[in-house]
Short mmCIF file of C-alpha atoms and ligand atoms in Angstrom, two decimals:
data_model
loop_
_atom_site.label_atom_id
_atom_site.label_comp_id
_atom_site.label_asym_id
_atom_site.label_seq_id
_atom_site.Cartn_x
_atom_site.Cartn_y
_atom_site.Cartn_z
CA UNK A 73 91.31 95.30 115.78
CA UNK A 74 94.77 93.01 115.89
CA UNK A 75 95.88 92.17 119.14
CA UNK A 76 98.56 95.26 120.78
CA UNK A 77 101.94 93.65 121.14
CA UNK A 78 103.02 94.78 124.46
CA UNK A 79 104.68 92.36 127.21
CA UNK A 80 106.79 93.01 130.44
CA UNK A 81 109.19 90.22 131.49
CA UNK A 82 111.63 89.09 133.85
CA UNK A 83 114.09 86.91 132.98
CA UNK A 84 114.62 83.33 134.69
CA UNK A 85 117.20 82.10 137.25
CA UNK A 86 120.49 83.32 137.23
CA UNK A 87 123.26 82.45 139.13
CA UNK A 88 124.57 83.86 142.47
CA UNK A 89 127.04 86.13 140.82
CA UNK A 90 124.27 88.76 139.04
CA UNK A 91 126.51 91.57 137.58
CA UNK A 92 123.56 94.01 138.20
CA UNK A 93 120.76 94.64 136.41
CA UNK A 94 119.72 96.32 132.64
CA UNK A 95 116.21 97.44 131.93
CA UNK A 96 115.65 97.36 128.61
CA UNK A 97 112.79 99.39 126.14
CA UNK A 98 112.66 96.88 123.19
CA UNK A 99 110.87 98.32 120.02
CA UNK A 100 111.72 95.01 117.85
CA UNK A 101 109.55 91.98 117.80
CA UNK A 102 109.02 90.92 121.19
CA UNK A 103 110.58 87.04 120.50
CA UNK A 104 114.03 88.69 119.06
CA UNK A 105 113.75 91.59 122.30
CA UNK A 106 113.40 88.60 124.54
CA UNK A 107 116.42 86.11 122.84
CA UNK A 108 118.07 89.34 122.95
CA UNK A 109 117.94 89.93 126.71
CA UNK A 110 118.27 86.25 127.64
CA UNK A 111 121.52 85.48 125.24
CA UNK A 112 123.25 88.55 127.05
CA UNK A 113 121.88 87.66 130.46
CA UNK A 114 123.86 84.28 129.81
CA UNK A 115 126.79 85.85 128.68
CA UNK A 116 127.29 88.73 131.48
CA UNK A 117 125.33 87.58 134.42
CA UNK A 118 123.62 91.21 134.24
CA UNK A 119 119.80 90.57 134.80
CA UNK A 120 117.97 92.08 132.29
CA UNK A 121 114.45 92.83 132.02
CA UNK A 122 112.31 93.58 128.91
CA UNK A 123 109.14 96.32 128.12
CA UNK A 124 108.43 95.55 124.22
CA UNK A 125 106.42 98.66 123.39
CA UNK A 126 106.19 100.17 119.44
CA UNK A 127 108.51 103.62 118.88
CA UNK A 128 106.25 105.85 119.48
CA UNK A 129 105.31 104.78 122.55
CA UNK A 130 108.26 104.17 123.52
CA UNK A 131 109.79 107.72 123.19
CA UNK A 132 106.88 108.89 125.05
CA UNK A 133 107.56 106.92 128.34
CA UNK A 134 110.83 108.24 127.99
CA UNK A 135 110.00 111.76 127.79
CA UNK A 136 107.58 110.99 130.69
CA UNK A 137 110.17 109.54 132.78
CA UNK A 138 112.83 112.33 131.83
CA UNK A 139 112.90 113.51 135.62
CA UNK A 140 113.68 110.07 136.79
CA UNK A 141 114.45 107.68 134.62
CA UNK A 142 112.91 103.88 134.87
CA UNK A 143 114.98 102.81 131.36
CA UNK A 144 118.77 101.70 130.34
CA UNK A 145 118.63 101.03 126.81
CA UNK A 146 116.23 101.42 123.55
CA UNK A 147 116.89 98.61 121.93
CA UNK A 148 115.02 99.02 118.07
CA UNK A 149 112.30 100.46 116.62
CA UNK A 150 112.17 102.88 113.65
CA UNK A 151 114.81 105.70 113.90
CA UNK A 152 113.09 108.84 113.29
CA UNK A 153 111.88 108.51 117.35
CA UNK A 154 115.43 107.46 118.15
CA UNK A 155 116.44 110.95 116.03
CA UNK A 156 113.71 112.73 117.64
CA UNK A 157 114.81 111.73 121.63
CA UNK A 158 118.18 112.05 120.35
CA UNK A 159 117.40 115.91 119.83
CA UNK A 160 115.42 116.42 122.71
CA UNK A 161 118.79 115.04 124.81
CA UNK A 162 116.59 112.10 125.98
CA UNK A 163 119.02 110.09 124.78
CA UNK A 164 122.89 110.10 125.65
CA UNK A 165 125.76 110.18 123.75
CA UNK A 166 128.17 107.20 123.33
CA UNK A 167 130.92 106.69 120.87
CA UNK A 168 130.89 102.92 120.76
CA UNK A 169 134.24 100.88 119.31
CA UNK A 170 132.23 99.17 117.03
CA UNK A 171 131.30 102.06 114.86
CA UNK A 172 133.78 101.34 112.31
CA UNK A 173 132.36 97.81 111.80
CA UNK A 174 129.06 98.99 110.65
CA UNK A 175 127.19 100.04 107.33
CA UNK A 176 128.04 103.55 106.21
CA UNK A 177 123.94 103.94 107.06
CA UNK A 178 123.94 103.06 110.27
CA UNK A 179 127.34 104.82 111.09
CA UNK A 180 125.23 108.06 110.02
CA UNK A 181 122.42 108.06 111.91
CA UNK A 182 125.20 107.70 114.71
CA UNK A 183 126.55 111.25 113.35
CA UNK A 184 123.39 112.69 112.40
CA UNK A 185 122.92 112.41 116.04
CA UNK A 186 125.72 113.28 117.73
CA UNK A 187 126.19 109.66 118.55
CA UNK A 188 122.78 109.85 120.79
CA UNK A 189 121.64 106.71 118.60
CA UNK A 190 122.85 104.01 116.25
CA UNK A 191 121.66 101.86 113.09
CA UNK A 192 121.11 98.02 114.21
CA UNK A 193 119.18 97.81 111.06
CA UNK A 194 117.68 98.36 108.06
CA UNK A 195 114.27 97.04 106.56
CA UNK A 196 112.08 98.25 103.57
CA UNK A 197 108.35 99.38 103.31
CA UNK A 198 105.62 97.91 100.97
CA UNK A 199 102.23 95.79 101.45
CA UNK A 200 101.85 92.48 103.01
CA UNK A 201 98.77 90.26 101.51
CA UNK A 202 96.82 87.11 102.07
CA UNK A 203 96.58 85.98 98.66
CA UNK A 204 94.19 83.25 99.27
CA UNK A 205 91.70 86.17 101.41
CA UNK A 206 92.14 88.46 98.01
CA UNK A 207 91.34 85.51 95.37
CA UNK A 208 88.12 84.26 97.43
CA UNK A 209 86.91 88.16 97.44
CA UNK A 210 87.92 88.48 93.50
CA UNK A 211 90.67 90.82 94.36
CA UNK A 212 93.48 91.86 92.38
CA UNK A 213 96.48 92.31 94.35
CA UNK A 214 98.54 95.24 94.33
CA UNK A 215 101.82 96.79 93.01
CA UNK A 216 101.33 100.66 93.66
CA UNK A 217 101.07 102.79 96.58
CA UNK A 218 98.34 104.12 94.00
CA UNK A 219 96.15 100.79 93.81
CA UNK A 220 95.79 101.20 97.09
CA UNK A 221 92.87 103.90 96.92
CA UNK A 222 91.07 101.87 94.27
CA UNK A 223 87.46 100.97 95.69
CA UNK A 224 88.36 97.00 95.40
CA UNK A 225 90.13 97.56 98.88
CA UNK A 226 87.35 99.03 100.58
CA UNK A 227 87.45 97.49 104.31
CA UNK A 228 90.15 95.97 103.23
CA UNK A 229 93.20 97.58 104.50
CA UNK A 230 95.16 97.86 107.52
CA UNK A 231 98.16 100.27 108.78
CA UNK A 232 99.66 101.17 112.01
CA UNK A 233 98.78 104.61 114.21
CA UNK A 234 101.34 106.91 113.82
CA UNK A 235 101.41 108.22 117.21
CA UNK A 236 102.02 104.45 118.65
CA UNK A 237 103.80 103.03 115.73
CA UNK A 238 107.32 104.42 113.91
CA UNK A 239 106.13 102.06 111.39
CA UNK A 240 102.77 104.13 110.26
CA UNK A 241 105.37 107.11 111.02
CA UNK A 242 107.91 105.68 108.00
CA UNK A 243 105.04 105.08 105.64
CA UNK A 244 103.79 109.05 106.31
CA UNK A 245 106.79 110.71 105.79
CA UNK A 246 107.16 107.88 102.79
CA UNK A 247 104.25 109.16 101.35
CA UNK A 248 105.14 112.87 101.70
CA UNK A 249 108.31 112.39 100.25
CA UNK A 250 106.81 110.90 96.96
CA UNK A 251 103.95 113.45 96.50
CA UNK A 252 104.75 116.58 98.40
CA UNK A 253 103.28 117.00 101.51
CA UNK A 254 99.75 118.42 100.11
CA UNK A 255 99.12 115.68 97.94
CA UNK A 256 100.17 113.02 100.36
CA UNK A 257 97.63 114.28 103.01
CA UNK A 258 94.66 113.72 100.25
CA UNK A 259 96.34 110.11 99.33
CA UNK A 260 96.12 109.63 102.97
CA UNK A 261 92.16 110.82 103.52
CA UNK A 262 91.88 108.91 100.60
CA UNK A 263 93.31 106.14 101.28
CA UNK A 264 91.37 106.06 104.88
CA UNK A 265 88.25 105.23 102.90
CA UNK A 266 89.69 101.38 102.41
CA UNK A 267 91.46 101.36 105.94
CA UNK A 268 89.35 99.09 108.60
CA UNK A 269 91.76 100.02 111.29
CA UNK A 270 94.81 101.82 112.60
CA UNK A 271 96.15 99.40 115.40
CA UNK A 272 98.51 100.28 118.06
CA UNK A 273 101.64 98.06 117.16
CA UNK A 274 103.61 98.48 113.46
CA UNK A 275 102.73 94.43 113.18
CA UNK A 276 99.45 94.50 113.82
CA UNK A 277 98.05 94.68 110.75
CA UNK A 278 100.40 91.68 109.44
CA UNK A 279 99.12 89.78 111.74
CA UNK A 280 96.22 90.59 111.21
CA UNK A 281 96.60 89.61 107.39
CA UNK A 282 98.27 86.36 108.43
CA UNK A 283 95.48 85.73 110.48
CA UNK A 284 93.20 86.23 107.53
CA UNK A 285 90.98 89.41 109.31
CA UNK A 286 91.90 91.68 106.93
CA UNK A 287 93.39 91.49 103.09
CA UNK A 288 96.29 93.76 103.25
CA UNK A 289 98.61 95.58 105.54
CA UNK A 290 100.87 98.19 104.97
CA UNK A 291 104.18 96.87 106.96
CA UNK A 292 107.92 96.69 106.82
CA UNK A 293 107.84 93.44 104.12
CA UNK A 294 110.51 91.68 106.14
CA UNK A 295 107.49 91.19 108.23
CA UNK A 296 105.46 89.57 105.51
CA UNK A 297 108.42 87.37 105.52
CA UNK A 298 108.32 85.78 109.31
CA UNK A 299 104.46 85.34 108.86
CA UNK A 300 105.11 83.70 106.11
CA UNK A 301 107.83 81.38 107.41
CA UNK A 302 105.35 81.09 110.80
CA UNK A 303 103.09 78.94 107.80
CA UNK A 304 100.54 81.85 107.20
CA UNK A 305 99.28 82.59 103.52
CA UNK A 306 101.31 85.78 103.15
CA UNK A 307 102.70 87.70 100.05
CA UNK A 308 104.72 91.23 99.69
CA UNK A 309 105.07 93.18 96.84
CA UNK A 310 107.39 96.58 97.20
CA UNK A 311 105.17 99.92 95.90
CA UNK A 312 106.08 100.44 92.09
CA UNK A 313 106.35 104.18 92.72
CA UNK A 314 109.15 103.43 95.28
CA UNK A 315 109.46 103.18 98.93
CA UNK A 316 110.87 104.12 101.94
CA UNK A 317 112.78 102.70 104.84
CA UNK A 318 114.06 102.31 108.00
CA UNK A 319 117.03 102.47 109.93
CA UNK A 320 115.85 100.37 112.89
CA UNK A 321 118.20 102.11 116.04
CA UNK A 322 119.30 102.11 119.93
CA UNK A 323 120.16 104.51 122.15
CA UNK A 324 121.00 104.62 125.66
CA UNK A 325 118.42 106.60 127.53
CA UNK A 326 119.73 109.65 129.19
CA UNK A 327 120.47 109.53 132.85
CA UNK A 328 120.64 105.78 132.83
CA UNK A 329 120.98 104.23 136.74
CA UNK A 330 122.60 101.50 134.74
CA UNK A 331 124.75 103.17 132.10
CA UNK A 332 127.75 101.41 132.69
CA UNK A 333 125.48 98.35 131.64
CA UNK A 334 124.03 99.74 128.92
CA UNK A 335 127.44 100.52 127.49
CA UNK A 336 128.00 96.91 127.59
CA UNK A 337 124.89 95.79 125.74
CA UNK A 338 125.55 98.81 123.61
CA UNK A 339 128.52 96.98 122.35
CA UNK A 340 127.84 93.50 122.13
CA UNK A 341 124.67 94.57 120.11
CA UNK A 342 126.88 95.46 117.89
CA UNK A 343 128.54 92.70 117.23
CA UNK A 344 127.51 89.71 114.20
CA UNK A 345 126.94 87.04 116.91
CA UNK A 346 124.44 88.84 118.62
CA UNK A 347 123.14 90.76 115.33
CA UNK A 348 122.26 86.75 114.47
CA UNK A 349 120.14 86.61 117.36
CA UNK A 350 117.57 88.54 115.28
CA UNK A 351 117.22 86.11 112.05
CA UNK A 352 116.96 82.88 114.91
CA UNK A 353 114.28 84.94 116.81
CA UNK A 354 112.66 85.31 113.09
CA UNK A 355 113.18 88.87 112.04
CA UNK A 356 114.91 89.26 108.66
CA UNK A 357 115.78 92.66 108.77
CA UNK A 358 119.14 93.65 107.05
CA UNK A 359 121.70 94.16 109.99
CA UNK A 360 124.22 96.86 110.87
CA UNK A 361 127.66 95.34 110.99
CA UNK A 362 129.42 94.49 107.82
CA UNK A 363 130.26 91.44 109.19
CA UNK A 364 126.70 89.77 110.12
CA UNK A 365 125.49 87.86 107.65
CA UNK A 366 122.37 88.99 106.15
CA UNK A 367 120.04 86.26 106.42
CA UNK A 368 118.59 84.11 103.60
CA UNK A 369 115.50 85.04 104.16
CA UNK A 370 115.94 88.61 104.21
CA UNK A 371 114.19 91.05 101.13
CA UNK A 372 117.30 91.94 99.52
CA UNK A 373 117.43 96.00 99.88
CA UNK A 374 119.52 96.54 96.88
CA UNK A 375 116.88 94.96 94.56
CA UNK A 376 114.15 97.54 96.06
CA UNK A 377 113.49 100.55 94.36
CA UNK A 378 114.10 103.05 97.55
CA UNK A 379 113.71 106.41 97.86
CA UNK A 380 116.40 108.75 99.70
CA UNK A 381 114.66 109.33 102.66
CA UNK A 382 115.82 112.25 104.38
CA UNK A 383 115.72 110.94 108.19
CA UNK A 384 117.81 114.51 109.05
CA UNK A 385 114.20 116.37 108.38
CA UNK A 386 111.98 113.16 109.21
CA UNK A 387 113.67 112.85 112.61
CA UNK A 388 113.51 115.95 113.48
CA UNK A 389 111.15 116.71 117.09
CA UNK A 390 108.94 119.52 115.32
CA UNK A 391 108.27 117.93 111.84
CA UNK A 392 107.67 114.22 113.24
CA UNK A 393 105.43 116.17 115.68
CA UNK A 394 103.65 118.14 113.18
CA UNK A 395 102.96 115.40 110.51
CA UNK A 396 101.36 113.13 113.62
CA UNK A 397 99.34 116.17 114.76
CA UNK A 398 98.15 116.53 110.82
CA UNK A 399 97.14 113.05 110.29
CA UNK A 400 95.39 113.08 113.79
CA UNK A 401 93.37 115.83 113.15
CA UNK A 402 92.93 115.81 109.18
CA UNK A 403 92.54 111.68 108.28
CA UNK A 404 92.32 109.84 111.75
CA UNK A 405 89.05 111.86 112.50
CA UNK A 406 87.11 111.29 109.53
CA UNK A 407 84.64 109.09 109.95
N1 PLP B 244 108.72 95.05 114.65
C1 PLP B 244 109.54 94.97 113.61
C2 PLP B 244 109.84 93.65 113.02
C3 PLP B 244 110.13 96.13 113.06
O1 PLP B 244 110.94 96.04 112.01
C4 PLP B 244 109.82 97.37 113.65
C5 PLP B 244 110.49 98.57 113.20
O2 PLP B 244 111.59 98.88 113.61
C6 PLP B 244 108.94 97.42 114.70
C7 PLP B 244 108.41 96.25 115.20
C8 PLP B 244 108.55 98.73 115.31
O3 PLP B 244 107.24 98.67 115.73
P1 PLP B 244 106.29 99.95 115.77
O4 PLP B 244 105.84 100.25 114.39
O5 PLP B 244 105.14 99.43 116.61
O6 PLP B 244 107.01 101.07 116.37
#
């Protein structure tokens, strides 16, 4: 089982002035939730402090909290959650000024939630390997969500739990959306025959890959890319059936003690220089404003064969709820 990613920090010293304070819920990789914080720490004086937790657990502290809330901001994670508290008014609504610098995609999951939430970024789906783990077992590697089920995986593979991780969540609702919902449920009991385990965090399983415990990982494949960059044996290949995505999103949380903060770091997370802060920190996701470079490193989104996911139904409370409840009960209890 990979190691959960889950940290709580304070940041250091600051000087006499503090503007206040900012607590943030940080869905991203915990070294780009933490340059985050400190970089606007430095430039505000407003002492922020970080929970990294994946999406789905995330939106359920929130929810929990709903009487009295402990969080600010929700700064990434998959978007269907964001959608979902977005719905459930856990989230509240901002019009930020720098909507019109972003992507058309991110300035619609803005709409599509009545500016509850807002794309930061975008990142596509596929299969992380360890090529040298796969050649010393005699295993080809593979190139469609359909080679996944063949019985030269077995123990082999690795994905996220959907009710922790929006990442497992994209690759469901992926699946669905390519077979019909029927069909995908099969792929997935199917597919649990190969699976060694369903960690908490969306990059477990990379690491786990990187790490050489298990031969593949179904991941976001910009994550393939910082593992490989960290010096790890690491490969991604995008599914040749297609794939989905996700709009990686923030909200502020609803009630906020420090919304007035929030606004702030609503804004300046807008903005290329801090969007930059991801790529230093090591996460190559595409970002949101028109005007941040998209970093070198980055799998280039318009050479991936996507599909058109339909976050409107895929973020919606009931059917993100449902399909969770489904896997939980039909695949996740098989033994
Ligand atoms: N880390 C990275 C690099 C991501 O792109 C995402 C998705 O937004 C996450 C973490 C989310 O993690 P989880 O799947 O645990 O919700």
């Amino acid at each position: 089982m990979a190691a959960v990613t889950a940290a709580t920090l304070t940041l250091g010293a600051l000087p006499a002035a503090a503007q206040g304070s900012l607590n943030m819920y940080c869905s991203a990789q915990v070294e780009w939730c933490q340059a985050a914080a400190n970089a606007f720490q430095k430039e505000t004086n407003i002492r922020v402090s970080v929970s990294q937790k994946g999406s789905g657990e995330v939106l359920a502290q929130i929810r929990a909290e709903a009487q009295n809330p402990r969080g600010d901001i929700w700064f990434g994670g998959t978007g269907d959650p964001h959608l979902q508290a977005a719905e459930d008014k856990l989230s509240a609504e901002y019009r930020s000024p720098m909507l019109d610098q972003l992507h058309d995609w991110a300035r619609k999951q803005a709409e599509q939630s009545g500016y509850r939430t807002v794309g930061i970024y975008a990142g596509a789906m596929g299969f992380g390997y360890n090529p040298e783990l796969l050649a010393k077992r005699n295993i080809a590697a593979p190139a469609c969500w359909k080679d996944l089920l063949d019985p030269r995986f077995k123990g082999e593979i690795q994905m996220a739990n959907p009710q922790s991780s929006g990442t497992a969540y994209v690759m469901i609702a992926t699946i669905v959306q390519l077979m019909g919902e029927d069909q995908a449920f099969q792929y997935l009991k199917d597919l649990h025959r190969n699976v060694n385990a369903y960690p908490r965090s969306g990059t477990g399983p990379i690491k786990a890959v990187a790490r050489g415990e298990t031969g593949l990982s179904i991941s976001f494949v910009h994550d393939a890319v910082t593992e490989r960059l960290g010096g790890f044996p690491v490969q991604y290949v995008v599914p040749c059936e297609g794939t989905g995505y996700e709009i990686g999103s923030m909200s502020i949380i609803a009630g906020a003690r420090n919304e007035r903060n929030a606004k702030r770091f609503y804004d300046w997370a807008l903005t290329p220089a801090a969007q930059q802060i991801g790529a230093e920190a090591k996460s190559f996701q595409t970002p949101s404003n028109r005007a941040t470079p998209v970093p070198a490193e980055a799998p280039q989104m318009d050479q991936i064969r996507l599909i058109d996911y339909d976050f409107a139904k895929y973020g919606r409370s009931d059917e993100r709820r449902r399909l969770i409840e489904r896997w939980d009960r039909e695949v996740n209890n098989l033994p």
